Coordinates of C-alpha atoms and ligand atoms in Angstrom, one line a residue:
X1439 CA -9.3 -49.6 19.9
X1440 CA -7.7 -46.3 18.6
X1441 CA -7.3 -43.1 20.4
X1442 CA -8.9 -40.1 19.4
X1443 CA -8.0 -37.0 20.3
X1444 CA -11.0 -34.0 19.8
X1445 CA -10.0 -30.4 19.7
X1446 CA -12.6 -27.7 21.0
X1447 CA -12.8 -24.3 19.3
X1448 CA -13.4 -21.4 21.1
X1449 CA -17.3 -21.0 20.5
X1450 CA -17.6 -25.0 21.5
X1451 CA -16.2 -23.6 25.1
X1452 CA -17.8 -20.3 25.3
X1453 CA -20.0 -21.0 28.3
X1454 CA -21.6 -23.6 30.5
X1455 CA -24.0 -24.6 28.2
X1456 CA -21.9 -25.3 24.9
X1457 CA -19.3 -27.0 27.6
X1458 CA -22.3 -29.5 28.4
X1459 CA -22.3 -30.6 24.8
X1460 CA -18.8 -30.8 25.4
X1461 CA -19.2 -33.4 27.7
X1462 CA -21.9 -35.1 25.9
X1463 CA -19.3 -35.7 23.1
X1464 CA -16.7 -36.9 25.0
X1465 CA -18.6 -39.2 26.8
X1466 CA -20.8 -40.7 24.0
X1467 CA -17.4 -42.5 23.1
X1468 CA -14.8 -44.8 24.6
X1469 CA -11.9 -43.5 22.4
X1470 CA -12.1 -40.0 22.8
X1471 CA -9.5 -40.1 24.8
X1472 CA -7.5 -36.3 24.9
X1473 CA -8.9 -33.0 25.0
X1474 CA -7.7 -30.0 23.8
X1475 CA -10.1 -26.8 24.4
X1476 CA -9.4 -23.6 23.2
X1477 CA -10.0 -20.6 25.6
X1478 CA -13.9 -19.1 25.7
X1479 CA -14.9 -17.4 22.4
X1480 CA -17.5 -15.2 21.9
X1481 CA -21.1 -15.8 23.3
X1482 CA -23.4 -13.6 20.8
X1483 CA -21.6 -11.7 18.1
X1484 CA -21.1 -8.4 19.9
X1485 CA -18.7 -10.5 23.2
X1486 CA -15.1 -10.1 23.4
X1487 CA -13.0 -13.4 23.2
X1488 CA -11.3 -14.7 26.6
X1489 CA -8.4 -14.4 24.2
X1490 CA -8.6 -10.9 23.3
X1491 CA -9.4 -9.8 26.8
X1492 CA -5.9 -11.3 28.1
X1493 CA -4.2 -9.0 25.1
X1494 CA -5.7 -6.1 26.5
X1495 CA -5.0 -6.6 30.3
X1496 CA -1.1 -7.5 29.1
X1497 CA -1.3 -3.9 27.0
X1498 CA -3.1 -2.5 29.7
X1499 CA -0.2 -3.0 32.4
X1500 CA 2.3 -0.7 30.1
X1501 CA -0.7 1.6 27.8
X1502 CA -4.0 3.3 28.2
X1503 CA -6.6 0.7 27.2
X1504 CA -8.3 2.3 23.9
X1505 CA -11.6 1.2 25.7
X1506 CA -10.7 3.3 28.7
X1507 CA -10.8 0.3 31.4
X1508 CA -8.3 -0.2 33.9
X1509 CA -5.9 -3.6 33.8
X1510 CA -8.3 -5.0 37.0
X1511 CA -11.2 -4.0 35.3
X1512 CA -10.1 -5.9 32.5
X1513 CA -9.1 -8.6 34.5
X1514 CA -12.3 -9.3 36.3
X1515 CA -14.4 -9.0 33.1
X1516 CA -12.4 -12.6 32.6
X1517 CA -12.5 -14.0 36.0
X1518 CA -16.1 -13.3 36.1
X1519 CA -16.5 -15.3 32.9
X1520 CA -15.0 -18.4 34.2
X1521 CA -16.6 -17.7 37.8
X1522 CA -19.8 -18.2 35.9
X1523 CA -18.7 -21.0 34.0
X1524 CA -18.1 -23.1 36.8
X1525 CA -20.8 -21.7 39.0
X1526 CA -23.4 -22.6 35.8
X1527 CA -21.6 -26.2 35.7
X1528 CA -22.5 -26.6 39.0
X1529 CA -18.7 -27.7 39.9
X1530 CA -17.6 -27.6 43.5
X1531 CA -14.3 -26.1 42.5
X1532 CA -12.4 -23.1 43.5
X1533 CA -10.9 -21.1 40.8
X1534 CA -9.8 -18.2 42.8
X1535 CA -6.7 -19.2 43.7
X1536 CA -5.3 -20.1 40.1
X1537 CA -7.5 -17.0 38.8
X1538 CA -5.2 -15.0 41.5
X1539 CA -1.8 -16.2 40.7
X1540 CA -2.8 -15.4 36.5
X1541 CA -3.7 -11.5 38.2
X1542 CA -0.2 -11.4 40.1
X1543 CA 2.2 -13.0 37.3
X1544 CA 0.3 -10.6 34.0
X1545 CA 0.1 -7.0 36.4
X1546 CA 3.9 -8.5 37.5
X1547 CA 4.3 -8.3 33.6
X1548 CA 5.1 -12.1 32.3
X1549 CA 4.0 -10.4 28.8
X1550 CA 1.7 -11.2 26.2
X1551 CA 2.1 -14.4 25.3
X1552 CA 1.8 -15.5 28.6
X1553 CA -1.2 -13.7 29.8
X1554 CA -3.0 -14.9 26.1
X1555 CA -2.1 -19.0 26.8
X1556 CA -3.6 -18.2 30.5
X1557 CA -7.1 -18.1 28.4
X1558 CA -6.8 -22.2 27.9
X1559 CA -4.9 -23.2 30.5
X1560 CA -8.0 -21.8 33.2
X1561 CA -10.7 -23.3 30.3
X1562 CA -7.9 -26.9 30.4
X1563 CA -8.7 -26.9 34.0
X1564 CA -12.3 -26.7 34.3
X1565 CA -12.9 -29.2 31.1
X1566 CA -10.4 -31.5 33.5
X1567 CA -12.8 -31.1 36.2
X1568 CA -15.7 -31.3 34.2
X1569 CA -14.3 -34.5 32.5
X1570 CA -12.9 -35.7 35.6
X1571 CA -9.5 -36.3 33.8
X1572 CA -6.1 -35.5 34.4
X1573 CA -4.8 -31.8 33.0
X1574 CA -1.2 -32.3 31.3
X1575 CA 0.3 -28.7 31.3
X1576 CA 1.3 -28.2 27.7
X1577 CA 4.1 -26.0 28.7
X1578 CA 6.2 -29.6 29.9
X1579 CA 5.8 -30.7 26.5
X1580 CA 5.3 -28.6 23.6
X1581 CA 8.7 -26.7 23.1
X1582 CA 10.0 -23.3 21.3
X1583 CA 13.8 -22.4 20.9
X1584 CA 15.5 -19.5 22.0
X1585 CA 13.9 -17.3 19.4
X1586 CA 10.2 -18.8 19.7
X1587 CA 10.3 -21.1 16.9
X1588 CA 8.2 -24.3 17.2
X1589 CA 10.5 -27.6 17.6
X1590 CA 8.5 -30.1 16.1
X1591 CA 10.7 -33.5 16.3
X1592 CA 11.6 -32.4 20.5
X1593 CA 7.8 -31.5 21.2
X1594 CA 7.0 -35.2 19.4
X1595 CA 9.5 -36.9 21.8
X1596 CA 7.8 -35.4 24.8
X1597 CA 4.4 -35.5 23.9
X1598 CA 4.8 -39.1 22.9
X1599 CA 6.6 -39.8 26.2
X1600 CA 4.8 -37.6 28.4
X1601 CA 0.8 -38.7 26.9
X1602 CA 2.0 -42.6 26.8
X1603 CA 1.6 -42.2 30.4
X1604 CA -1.7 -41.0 30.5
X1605 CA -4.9 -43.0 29.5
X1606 CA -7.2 -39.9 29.0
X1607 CA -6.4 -35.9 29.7
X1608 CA -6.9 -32.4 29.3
X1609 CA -4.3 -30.6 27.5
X1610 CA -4.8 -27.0 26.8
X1611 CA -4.2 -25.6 23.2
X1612 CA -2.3 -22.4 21.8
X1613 CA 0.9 -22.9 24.4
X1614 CA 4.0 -24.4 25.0
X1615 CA 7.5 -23.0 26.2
X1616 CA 11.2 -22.3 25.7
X1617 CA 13.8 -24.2 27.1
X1618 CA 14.1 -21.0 30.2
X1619 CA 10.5 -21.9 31.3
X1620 CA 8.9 -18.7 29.9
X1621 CA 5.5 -19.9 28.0
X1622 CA 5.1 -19.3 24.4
X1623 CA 2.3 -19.3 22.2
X1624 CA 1.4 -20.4 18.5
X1625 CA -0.2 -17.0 16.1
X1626 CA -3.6 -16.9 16.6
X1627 CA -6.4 -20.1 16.0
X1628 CA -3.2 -21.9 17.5
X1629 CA -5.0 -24.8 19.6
X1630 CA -5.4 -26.6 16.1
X1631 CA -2.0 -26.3 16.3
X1632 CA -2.0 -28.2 19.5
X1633 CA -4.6 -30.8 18.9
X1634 CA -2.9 -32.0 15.8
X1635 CA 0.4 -32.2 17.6
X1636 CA -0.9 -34.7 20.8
X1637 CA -2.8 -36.5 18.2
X1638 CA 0.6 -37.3 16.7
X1639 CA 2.1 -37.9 19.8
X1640 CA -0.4 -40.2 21.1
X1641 CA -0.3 -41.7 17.6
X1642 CA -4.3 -41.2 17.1
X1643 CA -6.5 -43.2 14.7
X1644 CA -8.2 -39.7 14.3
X1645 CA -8.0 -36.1 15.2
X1646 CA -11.8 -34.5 15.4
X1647 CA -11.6 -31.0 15.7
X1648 CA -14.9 -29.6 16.6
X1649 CA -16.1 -26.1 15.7
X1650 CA -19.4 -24.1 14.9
X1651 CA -19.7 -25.2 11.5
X1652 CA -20.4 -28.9 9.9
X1653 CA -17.5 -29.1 7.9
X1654 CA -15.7 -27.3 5.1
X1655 CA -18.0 -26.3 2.3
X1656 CA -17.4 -26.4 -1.7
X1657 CA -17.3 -22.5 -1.7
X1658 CA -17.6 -19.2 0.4
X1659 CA -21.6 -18.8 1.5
X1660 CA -20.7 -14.8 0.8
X1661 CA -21.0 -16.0 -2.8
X1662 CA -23.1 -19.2 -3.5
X1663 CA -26.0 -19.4 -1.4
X1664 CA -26.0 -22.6 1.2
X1665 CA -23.3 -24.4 -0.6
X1666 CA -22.5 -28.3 -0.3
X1667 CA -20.6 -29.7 2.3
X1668 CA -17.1 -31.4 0.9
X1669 CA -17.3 -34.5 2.3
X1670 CA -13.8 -35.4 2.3
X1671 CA -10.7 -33.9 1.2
X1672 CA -6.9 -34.7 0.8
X1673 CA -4.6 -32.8 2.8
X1674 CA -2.9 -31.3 -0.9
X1675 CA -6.3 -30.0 -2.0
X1676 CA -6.9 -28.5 1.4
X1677 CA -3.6 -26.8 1.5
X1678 CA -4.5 -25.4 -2.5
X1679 CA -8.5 -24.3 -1.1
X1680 CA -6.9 -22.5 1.9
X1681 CA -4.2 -20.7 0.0
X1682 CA -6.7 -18.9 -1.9
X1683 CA -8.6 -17.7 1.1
X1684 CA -11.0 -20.7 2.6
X1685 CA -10.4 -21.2 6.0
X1686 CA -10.9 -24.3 8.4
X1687 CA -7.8 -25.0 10.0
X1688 CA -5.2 -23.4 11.4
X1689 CA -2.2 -22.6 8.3
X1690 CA 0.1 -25.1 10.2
X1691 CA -1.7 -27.2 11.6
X1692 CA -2.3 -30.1 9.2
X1693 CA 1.5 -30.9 9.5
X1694 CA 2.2 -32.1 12.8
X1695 CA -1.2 -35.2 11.5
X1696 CA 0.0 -35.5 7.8
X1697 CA 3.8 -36.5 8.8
X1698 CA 1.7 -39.4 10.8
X1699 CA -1.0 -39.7 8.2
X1700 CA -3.5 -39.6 10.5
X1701 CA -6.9 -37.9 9.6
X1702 CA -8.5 -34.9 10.8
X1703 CA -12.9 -34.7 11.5
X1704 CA -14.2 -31.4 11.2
X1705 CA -17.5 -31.8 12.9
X1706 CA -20.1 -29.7 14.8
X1707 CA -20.2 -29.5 18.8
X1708 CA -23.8 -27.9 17.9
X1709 CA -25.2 -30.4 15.7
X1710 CA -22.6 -33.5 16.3
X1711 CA -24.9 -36.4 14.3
X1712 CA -23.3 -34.3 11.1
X1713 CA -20.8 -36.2 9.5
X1714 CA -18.4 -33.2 8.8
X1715 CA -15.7 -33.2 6.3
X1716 CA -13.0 -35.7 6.4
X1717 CA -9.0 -34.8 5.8
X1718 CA -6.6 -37.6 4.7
X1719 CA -3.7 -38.8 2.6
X1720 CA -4.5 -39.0 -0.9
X1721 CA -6.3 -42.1 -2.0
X1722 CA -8.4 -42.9 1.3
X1723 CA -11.5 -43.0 -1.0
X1724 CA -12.2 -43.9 -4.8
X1725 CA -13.6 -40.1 -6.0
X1726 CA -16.1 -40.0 -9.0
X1727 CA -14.5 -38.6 -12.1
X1728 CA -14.8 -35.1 -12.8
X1729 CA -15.7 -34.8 -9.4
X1730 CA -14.6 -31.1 -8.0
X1731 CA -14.0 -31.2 -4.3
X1732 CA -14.1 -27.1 -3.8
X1733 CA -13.5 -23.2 -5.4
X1734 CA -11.8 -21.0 -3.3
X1735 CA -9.9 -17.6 -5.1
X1736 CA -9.1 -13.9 -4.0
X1737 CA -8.8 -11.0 -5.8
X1738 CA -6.3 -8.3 -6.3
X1739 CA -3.5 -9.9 -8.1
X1740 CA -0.7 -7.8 -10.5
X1741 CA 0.2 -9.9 -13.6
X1742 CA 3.3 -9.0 -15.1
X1743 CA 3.4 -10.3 -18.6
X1744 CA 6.7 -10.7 -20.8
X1745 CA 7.0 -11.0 -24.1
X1746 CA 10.7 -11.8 -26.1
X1747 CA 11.0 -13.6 -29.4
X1748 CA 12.5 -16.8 -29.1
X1749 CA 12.6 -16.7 -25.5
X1750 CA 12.7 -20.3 -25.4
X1751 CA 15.9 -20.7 -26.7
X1752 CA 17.5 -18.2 -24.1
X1753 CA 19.2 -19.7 -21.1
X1754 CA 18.8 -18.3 -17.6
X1755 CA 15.8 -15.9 -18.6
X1756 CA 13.6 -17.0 -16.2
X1757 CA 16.5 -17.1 -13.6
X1758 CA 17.5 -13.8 -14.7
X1759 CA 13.5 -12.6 -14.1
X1760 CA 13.2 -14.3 -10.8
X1761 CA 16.7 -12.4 -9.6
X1762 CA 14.9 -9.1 -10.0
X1763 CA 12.3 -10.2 -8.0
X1764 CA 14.1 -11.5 -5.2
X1765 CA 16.4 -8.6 -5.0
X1766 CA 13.2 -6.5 -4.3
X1767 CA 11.8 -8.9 -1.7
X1768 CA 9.0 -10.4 -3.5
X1769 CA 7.3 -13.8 -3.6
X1770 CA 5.5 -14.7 -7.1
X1771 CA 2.1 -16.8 -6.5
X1772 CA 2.0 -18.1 -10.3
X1773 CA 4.2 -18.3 -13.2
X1774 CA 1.9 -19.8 -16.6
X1775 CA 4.2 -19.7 -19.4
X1776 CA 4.5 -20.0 -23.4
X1777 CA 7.3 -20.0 -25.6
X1778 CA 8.0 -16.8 -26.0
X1779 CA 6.3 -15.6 -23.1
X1780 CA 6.4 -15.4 -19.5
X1781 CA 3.7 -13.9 -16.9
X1782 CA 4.1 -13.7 -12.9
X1783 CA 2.0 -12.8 -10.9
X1784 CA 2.4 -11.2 -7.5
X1785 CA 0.1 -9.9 -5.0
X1786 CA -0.8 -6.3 -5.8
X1787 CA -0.2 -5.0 -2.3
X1788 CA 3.3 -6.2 -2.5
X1789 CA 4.3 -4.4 -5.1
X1790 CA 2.5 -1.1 -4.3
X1791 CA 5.0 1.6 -4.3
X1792 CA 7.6 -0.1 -6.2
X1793 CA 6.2 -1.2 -9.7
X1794 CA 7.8 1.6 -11.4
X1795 CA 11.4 0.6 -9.9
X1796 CA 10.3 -2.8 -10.5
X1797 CA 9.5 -2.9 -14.1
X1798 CA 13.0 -0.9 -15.0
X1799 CA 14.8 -3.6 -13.4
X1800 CA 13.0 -6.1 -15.3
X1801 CA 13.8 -4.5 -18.6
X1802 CA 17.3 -4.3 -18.2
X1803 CA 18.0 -7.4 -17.3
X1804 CA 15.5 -9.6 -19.4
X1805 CA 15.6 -7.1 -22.1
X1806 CA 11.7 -7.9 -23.0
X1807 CA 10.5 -6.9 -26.3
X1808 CA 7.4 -5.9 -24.4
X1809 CA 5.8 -5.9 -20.6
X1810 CA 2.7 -5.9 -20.1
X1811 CA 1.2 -5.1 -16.4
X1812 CA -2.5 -6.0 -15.6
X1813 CA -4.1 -4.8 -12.0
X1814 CA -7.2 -5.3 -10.2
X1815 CA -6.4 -9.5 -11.7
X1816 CA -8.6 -11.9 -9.6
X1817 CA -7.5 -15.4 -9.1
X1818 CA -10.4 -18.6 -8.6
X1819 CA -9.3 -22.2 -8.1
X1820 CA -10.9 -24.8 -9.0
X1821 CA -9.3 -27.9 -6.9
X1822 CA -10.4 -31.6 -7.4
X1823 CA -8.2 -35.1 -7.0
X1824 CA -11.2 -36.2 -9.3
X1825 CA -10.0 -33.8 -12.0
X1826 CA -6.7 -35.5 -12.7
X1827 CA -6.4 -37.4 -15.9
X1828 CA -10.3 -36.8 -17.0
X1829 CA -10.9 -35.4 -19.7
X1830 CA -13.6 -32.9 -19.9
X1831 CA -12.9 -31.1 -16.8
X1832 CA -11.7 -28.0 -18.5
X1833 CA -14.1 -28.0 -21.4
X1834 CA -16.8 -27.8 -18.4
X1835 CA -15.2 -25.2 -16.5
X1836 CA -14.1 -23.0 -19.6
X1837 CA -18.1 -23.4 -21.0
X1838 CA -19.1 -22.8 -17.9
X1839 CA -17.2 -19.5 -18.1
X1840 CA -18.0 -18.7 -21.7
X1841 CA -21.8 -19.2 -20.9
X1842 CA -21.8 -16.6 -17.7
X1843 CA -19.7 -13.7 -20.7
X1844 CA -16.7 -14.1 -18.2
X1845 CA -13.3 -13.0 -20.1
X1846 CA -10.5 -15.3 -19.1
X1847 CA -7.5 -12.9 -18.5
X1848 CA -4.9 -16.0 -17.2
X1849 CA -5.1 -19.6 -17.0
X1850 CA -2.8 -21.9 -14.8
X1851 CA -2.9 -25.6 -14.4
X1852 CA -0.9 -27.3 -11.9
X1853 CA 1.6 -30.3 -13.4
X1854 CA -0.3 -32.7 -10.7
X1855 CA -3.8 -31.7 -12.6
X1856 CA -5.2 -31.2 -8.6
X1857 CA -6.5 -27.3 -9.9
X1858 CA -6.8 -25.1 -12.4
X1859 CA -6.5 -22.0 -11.8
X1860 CA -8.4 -18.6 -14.1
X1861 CA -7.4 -15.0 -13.8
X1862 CA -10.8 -12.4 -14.4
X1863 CA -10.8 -9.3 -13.6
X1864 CA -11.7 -8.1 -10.1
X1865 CA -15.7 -7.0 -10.7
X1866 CA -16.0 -10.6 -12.6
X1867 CA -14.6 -12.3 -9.4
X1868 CA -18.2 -13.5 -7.3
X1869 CA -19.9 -14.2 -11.2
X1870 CA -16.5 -16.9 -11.5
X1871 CA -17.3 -18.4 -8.8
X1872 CA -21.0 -18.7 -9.0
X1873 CA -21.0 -19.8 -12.5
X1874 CA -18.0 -22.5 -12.0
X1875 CA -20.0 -23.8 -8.1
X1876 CA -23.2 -24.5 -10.9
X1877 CA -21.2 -26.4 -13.9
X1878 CA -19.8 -28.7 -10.7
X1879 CA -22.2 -28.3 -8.2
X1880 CA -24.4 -31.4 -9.4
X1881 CA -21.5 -33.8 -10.1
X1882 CA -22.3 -37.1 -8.4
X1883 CA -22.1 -37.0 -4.5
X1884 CA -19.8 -39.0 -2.9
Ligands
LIG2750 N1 -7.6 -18.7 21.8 C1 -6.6 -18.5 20.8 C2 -7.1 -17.5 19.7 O1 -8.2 -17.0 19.9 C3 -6.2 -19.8 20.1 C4 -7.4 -20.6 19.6 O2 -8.5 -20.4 19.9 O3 -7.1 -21.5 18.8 O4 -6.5 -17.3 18.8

């Protein structure tokens, strides 16, 4: 039988209660054989995170806290959170002593990436408890260099060696450590991070990462009331989706699985039957034509929008375009094109302050025979594998469009036909999406 290996977000660990469905989860199969549980999240939306409370105890040993508390108040607002966890469990285990060494090494001032990883490593130890299962210390696995970058090929070596050992365990998410010992953690949301990695190392059949939601849906609720769920989704379209703004995962943390092609379950710790929204390779399922998986965008883009005669024919333009930019330190996001014309468009915070400078540049060394500049440019995605080599798709989207009055200001198609991608103006943005979530909505299911 595979292994799985189920990551636990932050609200699935929150107290004793959501830790109970924790165990249910765990124990209702054979194979879910690793753990990997964030620190305590919020309990009702006005609580502090375990997470954030460790920043401000760190802060609080060199600043004023803006709150006003003192770094022991701070630190028993968290060691009376996991007091009550276990107490609530009903575990006959003593915290106190690892609860005291946490006090002595932040006050001692280990800094802030040690007192934040401290938040999982005392939730690792209770779920261990809990789970009656060993607790692997990700710190003797998961390594950092010198200057705190993550060294994925080392931390596979180890975790594979270190985990083959081990039938079942606890291994707390967000941390690992450079070479000297001192502990280093991934940004923030890092324990996907972490469950993707040991599900690679253990070489899993399947990495369930469980959270507060059932899945990924087609759209943002903000916008479209009680969207679908996506049932699955292919790494590629997940990376295009979160780009423009939906979030799931963890930015990084589908690599660490997709170098092993192993697939990732979102699912539910508060409604588990769910089925959740699968993440694999491309080609795990045959998708209905036409069918759009999900529409994610932003807004406030800059387009920049040249226009030379015979452009075509001119070597180097684009190179010569793209020099400008990266002499001012900007990354483009999109670059449609025509013959004689060329847009690109940037994030309009990046060039705030410098478009004048910008534009000069531009002009003397494309010598355009016009530039145009477009702001307050919102950008929605429409991202499908079933899009690719059907036709229709765009006639649907476009008419879609045309129906709702929408002006299309850009339009950008991927070479891999995965997305396509229309510019509208900022106040048009929510009416895009709404009006592209109905033309696709009732495409056949799965
Ligand atoms: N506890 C960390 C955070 O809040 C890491 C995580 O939950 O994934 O960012």
């Amino acid at each position: 039988m595979g292994i799985r290996v189920c990551k636990f977000g932050g609200s699935s660990v929150a107290d004793a209660d959501q830790l109970r469905k924790v165990r249910a989860i765990i124990e209702a199969r054979a194979d879910r054989c690793f753990v990997v549980p964030s620190a305590p999240g919020k309990r009702y939306s006005a609580d502090e995170k375990v997470t954030d409370l460790l920043y401000r105890a760190d802060s609080a040993t060199r600043s004023p806290d803006p709150k006003g508390l003192a770094f022991d108040q701070i630190f028993d607002l968290i060691a009376e959170r996991y007091r009550k966890i276990v107490s609530d469990l009903g575990l006959a285990y003593d915290l106190d002593p690892a609860l005291a060494d946490v006090h002595a090494k932040i006050r001692g001032g280990a800094g802030p990436d040690y007192a934040a990883s401290r938040g999982e490593y005392l939730c690792g130890l209770i779920v261990a408890r809990l789970l009656d299962r060993p607790f692997v210390d990700p710190a003797d696995m998961i390594v950092f260099d010198a200057k705190g970058r993550f060294l994925p090929e080392e931390t596979q070596t180890r975790v594979a060696d270190r985990l083959g050992r081990e039938k079942s365990g606890v291994v707390p998410g967000f941390y690992g450590a450079q070479a000297d010992g001192s502990i280093k953690t991934f940004s923030r949301g890092g324990s996907d991070m972490t469950g993707s990695i040991v599900a690679r190392g253990v070489g899993a059949e399947l990495y369930e990462n469980w959270t507060d939601v059932s899945g990924l849906l087609m759209t943002d609720p903000r916008i479209v009331e009680r969207p679908r769920t996506i049932p699955s989704i292919t790494y590629r379209e997940l990376r295009e989706l979160s780009y423009m703004g939906a979030t799931v995962l963890h930015e990084e943390a589908i690599f660490p699985v997709r170098i092993a092609g192993i697939p990732v379950q979102i699912l539910n710790t508060n409604a588990p039957e769910d089925p959740g929204t699968r993440i694999t390779a491309a080609g795990h399922d045959a998708v209905p034509a036409g069918r759009v998986t999900g529409i994610a965008g932003r807004k406030d883009f800059t387009i920049i929008a040249l226009e030379k005669t015979l452009m075509n024919a001119e070597i180097g333009y684009g190179r010569r375009l793209l020099s400008v930019l990266e002499r001012h330190g900007l990354s483009w996001e999109h670059m449609p094109s025509g013959i004689d014309t060329l847009s690109i468009i940037l994030k309009s915070d990046a060039v705030d302050g410098k478009l004048d400078q910008l534009l000069a540049d531009i002009r003397e060394a494309c010598q355009p025979d016009s530039i145009d500049v477009e702001k307050g440019i919102a950008l929605v995605a429409t991202v499908g594998r079933g899009m690719s080599h059907q036709p229709g798709t765009a006639a649907r989207l476009f008419g879609a469009l045309a129906g709702a009055g929408i002006n299309i200001r850009m339009i950008d198609q991927g070479s891999s036909e995965l997305n396509i991608i229309v510019g509208v103006e900022n106040a048009d943005f929510e009416r895009t999406v709404r009006a592209i979530y109905a033309a696709f909505a009732s495409a056949p299911r799965n």
